[in-house]
XYZ file of N, CA and C in Angstrom:
645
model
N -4.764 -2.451 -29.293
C -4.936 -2.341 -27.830
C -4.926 -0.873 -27.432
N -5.930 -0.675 -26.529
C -5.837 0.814 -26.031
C -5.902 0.660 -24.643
N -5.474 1.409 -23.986
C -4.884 1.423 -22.795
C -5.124 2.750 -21.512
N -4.969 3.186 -20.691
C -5.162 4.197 -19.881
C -3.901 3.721 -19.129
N -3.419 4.856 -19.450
C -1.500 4.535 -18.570
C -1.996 5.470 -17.359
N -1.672 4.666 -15.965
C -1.681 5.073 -14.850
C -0.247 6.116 -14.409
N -0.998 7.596 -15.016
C 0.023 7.778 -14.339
C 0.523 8.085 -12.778
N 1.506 9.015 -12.515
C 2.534 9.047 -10.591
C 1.433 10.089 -10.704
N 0.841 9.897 -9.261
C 0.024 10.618 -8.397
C 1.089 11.257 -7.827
N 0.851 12.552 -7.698
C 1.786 13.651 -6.857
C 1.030 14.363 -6.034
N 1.887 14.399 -4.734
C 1.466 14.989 -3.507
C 1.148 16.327 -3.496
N 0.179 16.790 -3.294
C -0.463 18.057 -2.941
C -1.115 18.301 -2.091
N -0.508 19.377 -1.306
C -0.686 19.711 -0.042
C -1.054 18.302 0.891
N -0.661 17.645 1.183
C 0.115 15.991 1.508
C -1.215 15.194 1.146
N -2.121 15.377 0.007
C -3.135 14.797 0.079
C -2.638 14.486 -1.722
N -3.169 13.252 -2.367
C -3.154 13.227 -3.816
C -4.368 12.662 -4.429
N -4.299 12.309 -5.679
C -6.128 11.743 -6.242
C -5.338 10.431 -6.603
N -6.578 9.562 -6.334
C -7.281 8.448 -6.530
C -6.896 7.924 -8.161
N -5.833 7.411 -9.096
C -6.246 7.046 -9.741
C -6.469 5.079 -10.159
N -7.358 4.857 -10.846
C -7.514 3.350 -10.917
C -6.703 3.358 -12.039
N -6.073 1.846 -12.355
C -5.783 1.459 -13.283
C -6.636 0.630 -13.920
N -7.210 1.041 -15.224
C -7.838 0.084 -15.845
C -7.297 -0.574 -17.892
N -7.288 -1.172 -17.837
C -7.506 -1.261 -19.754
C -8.218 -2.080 -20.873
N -8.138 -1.862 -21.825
C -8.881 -2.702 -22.902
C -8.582 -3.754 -22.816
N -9.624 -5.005 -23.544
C -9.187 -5.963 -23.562
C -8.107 -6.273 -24.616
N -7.403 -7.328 -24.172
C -5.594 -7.179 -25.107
C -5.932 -8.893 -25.404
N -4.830 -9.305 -26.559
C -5.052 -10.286 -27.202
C -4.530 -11.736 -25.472
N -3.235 -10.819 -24.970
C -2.584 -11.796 -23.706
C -2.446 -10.632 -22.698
N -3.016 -11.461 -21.919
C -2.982 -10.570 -20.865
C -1.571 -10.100 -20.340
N 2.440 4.430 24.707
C 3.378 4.702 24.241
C 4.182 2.995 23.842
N 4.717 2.410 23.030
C 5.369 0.878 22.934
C 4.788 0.139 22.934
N 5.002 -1.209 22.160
C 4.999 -1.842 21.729
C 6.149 -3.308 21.883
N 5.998 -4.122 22.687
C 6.716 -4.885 22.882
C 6.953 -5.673 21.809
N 6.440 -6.791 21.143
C 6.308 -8.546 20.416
C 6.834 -7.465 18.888
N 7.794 -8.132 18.173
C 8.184 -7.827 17.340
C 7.142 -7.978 16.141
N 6.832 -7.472 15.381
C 6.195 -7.289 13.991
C 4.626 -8.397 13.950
N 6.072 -9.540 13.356
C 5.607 -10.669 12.822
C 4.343 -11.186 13.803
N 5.421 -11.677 15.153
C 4.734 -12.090 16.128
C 3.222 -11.333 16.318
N 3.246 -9.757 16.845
C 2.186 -9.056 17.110
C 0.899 -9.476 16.193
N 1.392 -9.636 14.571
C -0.023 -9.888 13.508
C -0.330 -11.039 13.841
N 0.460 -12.276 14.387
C 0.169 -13.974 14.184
C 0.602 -14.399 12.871
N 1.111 -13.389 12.054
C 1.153 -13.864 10.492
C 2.907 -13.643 10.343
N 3.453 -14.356 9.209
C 4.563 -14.259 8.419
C 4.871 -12.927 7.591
N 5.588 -12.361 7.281
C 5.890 -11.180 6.120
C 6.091 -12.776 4.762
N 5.253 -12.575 3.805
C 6.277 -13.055 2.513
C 5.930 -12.638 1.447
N 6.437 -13.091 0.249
C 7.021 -12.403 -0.733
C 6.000 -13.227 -2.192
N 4.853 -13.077 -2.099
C 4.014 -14.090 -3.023
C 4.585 -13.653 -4.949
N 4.863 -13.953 -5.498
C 4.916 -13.865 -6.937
C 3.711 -14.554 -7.732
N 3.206 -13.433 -8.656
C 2.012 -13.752 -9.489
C 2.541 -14.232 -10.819
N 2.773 -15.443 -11.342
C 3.188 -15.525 -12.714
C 2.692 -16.026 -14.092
N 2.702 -15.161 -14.666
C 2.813 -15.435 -16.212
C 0.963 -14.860 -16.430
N 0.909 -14.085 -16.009
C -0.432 -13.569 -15.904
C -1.131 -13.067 -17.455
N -1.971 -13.468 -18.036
C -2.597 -13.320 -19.018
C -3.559 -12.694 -19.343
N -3.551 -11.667 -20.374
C -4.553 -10.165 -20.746
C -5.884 -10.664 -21.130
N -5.802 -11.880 -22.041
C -7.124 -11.996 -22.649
C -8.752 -11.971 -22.099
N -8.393 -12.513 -20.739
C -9.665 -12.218 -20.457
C -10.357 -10.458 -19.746
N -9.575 -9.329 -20.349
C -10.162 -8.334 -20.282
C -9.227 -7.468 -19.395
N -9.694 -6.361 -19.067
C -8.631 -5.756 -18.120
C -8.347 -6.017 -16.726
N -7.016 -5.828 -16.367
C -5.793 -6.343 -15.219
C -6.801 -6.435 -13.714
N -7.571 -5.613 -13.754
C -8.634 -5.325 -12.085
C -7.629 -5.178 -11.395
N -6.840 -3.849 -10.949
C -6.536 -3.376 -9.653
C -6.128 -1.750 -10.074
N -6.383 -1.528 -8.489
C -6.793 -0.060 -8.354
C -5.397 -0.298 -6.865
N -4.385 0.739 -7.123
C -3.421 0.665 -6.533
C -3.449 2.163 -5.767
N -2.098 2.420 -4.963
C -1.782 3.411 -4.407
C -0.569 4.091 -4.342
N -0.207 5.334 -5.248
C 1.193 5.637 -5.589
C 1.825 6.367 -4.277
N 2.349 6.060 -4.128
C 3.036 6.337 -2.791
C 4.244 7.164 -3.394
N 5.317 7.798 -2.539
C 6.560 8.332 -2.819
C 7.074 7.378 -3.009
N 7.687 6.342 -2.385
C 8.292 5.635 -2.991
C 7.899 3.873 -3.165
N 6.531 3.515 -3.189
C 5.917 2.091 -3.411
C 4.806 2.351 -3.928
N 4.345 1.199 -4.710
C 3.007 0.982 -4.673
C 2.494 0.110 -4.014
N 1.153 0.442 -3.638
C 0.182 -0.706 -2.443
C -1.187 -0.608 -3.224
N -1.046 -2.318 -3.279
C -2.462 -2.350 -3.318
C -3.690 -2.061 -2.903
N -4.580 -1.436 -3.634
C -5.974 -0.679 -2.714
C -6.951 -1.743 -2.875
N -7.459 -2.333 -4.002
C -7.935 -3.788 -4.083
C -8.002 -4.252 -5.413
N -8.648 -5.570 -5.354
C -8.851 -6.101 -6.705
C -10.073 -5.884 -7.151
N -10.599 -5.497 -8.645
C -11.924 -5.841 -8.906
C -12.223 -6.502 -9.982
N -13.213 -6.498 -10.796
C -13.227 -7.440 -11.893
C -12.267 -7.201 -13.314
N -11.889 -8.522 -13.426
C -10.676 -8.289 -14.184
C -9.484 -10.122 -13.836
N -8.387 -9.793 -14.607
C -7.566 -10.587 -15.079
C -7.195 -11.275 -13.304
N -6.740 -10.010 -12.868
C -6.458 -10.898 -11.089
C -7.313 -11.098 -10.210
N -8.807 -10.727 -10.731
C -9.825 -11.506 -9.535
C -9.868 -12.959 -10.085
N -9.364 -13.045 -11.696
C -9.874 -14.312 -11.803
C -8.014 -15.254 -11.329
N -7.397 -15.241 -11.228
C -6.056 -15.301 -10.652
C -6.888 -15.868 -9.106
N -6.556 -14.170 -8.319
C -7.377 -14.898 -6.820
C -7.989 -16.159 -6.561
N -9.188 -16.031 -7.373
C -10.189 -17.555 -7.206
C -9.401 -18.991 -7.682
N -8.212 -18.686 -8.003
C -7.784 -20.099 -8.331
C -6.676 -20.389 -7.628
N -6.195 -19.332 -7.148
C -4.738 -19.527 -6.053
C -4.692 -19.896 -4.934
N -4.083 -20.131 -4.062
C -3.536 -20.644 -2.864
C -3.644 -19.193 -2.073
N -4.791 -19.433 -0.585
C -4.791 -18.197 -0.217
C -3.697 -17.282 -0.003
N -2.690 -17.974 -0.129
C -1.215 -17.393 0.546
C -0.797 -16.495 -0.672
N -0.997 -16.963 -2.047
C -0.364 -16.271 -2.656
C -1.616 -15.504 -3.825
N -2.708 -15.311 -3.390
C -3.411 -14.307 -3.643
C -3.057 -12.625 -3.556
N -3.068 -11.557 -4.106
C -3.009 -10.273 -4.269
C -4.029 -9.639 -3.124
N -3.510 -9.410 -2.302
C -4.643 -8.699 -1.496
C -4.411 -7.432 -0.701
N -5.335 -6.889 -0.260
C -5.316 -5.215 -0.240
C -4.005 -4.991 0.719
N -3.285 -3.490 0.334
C -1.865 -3.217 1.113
C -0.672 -4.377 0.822
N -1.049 -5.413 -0.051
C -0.003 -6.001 -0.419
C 1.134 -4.609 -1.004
N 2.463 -4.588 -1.632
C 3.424 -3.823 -2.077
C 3.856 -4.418 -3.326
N 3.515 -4.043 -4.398
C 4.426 -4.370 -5.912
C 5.772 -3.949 -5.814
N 6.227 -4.840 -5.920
C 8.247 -4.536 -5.686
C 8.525 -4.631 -7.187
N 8.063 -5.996 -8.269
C 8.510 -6.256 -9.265
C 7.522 -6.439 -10.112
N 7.757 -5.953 -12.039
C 6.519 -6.507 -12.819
C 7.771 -6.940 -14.050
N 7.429 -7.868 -14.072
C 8.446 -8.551 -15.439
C 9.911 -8.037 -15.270
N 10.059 -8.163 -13.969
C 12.091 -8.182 -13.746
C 12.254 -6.431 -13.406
N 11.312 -5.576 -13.633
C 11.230 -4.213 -13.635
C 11.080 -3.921 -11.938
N 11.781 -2.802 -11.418
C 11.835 -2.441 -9.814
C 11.757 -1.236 -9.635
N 11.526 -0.262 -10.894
C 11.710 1.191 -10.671
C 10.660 1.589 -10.559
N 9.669 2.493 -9.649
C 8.500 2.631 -9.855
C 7.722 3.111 -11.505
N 8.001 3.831 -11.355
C 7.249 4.151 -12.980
C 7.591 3.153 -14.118
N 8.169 2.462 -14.521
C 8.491 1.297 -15.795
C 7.666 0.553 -14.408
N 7.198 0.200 -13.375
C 6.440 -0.747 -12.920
C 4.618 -0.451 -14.085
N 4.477 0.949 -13.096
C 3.167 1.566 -13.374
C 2.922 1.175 -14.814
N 4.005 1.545 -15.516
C 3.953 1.505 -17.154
C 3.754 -0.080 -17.773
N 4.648 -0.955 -17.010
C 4.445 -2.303 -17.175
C 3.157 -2.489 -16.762
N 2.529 -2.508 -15.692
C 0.753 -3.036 -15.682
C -0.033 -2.104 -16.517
N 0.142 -1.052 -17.054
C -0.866 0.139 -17.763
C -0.548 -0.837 -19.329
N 0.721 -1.300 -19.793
C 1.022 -1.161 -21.111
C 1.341 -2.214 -21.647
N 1.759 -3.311 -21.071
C 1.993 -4.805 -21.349
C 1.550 -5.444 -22.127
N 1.427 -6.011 -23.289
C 0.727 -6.553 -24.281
C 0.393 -8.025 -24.072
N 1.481 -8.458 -23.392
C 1.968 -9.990 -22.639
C 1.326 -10.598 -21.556
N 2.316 -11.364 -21.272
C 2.454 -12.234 -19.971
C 2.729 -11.049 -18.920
N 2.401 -11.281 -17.913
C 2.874 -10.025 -16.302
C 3.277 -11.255 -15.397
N 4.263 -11.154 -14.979
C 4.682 -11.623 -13.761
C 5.110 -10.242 -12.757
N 4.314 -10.886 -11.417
C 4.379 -9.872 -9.973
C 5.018 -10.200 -9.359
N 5.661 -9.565 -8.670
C 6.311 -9.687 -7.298
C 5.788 -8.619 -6.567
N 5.639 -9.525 -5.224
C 4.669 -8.563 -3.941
C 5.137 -9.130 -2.558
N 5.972 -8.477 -1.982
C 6.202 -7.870 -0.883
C 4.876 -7.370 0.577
N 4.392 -8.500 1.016
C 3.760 -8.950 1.855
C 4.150 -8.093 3.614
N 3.815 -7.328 4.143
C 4.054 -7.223 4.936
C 3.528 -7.128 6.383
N 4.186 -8.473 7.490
C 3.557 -8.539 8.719
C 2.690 -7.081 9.584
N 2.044 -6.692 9.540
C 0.915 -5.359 10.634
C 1.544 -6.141 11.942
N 1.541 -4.455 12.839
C 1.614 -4.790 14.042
C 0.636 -3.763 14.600
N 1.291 -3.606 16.305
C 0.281 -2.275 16.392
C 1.026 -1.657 17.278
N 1.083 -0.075 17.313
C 1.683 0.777 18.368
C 0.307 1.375 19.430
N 0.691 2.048 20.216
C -0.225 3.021 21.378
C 1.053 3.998 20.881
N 0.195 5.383 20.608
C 0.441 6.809 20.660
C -0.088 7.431 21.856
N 0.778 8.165 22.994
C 0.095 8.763 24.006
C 0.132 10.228 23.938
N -0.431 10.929 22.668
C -0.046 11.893 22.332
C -0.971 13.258 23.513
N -1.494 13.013 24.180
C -1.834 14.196 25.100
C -2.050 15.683 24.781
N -1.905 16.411 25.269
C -2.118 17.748 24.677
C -1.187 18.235 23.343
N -0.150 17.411 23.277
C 0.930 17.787 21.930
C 0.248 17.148 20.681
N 1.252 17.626 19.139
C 0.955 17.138 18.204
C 1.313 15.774 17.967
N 0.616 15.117 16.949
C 1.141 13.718 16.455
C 2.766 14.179 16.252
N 2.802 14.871 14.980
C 4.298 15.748 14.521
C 4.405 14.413 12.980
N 3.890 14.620 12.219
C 4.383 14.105 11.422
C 3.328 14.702 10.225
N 4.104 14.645 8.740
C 3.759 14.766 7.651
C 2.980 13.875 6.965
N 1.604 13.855 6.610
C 1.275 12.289 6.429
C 0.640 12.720 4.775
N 0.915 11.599 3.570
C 0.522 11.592 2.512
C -0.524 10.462 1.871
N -2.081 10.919 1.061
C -2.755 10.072 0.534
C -3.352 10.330 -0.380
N -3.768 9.712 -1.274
C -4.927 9.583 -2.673
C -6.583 9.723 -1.841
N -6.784 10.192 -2.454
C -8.519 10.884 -2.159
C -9.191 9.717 -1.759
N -9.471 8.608 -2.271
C -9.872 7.087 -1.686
C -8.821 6.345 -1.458
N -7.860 6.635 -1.015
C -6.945 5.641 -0.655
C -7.412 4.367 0.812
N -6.866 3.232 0.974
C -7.254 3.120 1.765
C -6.231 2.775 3.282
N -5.093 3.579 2.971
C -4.153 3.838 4.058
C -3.293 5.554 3.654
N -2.576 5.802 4.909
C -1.866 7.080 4.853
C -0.355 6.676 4.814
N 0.600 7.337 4.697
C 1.559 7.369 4.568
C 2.725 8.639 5.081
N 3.348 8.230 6.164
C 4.194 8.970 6.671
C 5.271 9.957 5.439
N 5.276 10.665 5.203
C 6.063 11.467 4.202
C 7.345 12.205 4.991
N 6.587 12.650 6.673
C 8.146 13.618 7.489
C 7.856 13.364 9.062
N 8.641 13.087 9.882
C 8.166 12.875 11.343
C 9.170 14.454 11.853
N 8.467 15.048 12.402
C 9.009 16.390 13.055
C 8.833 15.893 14.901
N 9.155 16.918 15.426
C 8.770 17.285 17.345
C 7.460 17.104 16.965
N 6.884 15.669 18.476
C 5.637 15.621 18.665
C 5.593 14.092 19.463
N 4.300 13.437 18.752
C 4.171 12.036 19.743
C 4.558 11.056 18.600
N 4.748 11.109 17.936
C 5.433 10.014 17.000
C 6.960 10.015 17.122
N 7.570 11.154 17.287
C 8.667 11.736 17.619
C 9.149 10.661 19.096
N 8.595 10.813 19.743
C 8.563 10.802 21.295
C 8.638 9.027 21.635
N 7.686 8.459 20.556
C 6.914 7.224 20.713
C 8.391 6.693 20.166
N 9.045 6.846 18.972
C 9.939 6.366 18.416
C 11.229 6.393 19.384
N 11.281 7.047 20.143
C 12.852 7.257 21.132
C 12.465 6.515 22.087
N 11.512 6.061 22.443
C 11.456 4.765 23.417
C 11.219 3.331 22.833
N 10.918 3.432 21.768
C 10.625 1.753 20.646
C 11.852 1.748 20.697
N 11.756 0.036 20.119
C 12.824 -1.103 20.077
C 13.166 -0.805 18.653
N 13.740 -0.520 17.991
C 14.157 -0.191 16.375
C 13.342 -1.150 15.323
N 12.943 -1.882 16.105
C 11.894 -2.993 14.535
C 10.399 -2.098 14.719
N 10.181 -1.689 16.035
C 8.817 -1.339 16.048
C 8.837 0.050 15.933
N 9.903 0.839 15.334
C 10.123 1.948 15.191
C 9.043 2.512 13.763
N 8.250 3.619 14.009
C 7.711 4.176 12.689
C 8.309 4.422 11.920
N 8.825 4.275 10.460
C 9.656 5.353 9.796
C 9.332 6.092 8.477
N 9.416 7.046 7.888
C 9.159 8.150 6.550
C 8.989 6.749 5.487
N 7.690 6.774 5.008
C 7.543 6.103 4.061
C 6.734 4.493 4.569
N 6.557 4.618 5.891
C 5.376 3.748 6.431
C 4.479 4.185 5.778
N 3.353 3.066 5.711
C 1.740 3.438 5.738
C 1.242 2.557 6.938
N 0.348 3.364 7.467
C -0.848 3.229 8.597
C -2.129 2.998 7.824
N -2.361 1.949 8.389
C -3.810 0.359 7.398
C -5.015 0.885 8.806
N -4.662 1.287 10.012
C -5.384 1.460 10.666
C -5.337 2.116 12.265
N -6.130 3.025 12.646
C -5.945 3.866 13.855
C -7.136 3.756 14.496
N -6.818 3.204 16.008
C -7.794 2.707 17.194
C -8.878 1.733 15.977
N -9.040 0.943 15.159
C -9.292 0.092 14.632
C -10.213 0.582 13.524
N -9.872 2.112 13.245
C -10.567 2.786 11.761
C -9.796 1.943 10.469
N -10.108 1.667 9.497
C -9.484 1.138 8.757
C -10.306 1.642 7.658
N -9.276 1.477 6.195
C -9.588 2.159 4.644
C -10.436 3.706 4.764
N -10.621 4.179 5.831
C -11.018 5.765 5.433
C -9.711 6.660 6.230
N -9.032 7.075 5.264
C -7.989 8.225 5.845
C -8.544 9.383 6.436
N -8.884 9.658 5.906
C -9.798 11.486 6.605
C -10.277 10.558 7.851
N -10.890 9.996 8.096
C -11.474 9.503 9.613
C -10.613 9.397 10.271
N -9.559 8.545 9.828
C -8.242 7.791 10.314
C -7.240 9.088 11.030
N -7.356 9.984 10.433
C -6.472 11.247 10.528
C -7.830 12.270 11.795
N -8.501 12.152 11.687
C -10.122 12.735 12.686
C -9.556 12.064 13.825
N -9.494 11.049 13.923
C -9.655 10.001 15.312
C -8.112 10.707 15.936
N -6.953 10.892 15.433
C -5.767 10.991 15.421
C -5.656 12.329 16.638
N -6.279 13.243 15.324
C -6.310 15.195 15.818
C -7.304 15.559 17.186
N -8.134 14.119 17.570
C -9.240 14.503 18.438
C -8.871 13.641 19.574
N -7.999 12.496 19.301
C -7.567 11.717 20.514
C -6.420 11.977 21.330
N -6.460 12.168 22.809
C -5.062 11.957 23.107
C -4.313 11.261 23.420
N -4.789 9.705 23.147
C -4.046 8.300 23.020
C -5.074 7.155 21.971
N -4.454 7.169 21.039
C -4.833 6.039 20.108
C -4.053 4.995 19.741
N -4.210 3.574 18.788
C -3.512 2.830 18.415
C -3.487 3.180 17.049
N -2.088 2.403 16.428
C -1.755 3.167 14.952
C -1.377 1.425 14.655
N -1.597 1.024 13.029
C -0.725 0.003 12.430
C -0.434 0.291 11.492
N 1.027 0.290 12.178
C 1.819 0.383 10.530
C 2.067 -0.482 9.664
N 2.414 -0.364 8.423
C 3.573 -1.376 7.522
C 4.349 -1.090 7.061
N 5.726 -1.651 6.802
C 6.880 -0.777 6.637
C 7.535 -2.068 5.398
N 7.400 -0.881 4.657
C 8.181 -2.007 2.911
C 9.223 -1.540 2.789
């Protein structure tokens, strides 16, 4: 078996690269009222992928290393598109899902290393999380925050909130609808999967909508 170990994307200058995970084939595979949940119409849950099998070729997903999670960027051909087509929509792998667990493992890197290196069975755990949406009334001031991503990623990620309108937006939210360091934003005034745009719309508007997800 040969393999391409995914490795930790590191932040530079708050931007990082794009890498996919792929491998050989292996013998086994301002506010916001309505709280979270409510705002999407949907549940947060916790889908587990199990006992997932190598043989039919490599794993298909292309993820997103975050500081401290990984998120799914999507599936493509490979071991979990064919998974998808047979599951229960609920507990399908789908984009911005969060890998919490791979075979009992929770630390990020022995995760990365577990889907890059596994000879076996993979069991997932994924951490599902309800989107809502804020209004930023950021006006002539800055957003004020540090934001981190992979070159095709298809969300950003809060890394530092300083003085500004995120700052501002957060001291009047209700603490669930609060932004916090280590969110990712899936979409701004309804840009979605292009960050550089997502971050354009941001620097040029002086009131937009933001959705976060918070793992």
């Amino acid at each position: 078996l040969r393999s391409e170990v995914l490795k930790e994307a590191k932040l530079s200058e708050q931007w990082k690269e794009q890498k996919e995970l792929q491998e050989q084939p292996a013998p086994e595979p301002e506010g916001v009222e309505p709280p979270r949940a409510e705002a999407a119409g949907v549940e947060a849950a916790e889908p587990e992928l199990r006992d997932l099998r190598r043989q039919d070729g490599q794993l298909g997903l292309v993820v997103d290393v975050k500081l401290k999670a990984i998120i799914v960027v999507r599936v493509v051909d490979g071991v979990l598109q064919t998974y998808n087509e047979g599951a229960d929509a609920a507990k399908r792998l789908r984009p911005h899902d969060f890998i919490v667990e791979v075979n009992g493992l929770a630390e990020k890197k022995q995760m990365l290393d577990e889907l890059a290196q596994s000879k076996g069975r993979l069991t997932i755990q994924v951490y599902r999380a309800a989107p809502y949406t804020i209004q930023i009334n950021k006006g002539s001031s800055v957003f004020g925050a540090g934001l981190g991503c992979e070159a095709r990623s298809s969300s950003f990620e809060i890394v530092s909130i300083q003085d500004g309108a995120l700052k501002a937006y957060n001291e009047s939210a209700l603490g669930e609808n609060q932004v916090q360091v280590h969110d990712c934003i899936i979409s701004v005034d309804g840009v979605m999967d292009a960050p550089p745009k997502m971050v354009e719309v941001m620097k040029n508007s002086a009131s937009f909508s933001l959705t976060p997800l918070s793992n």
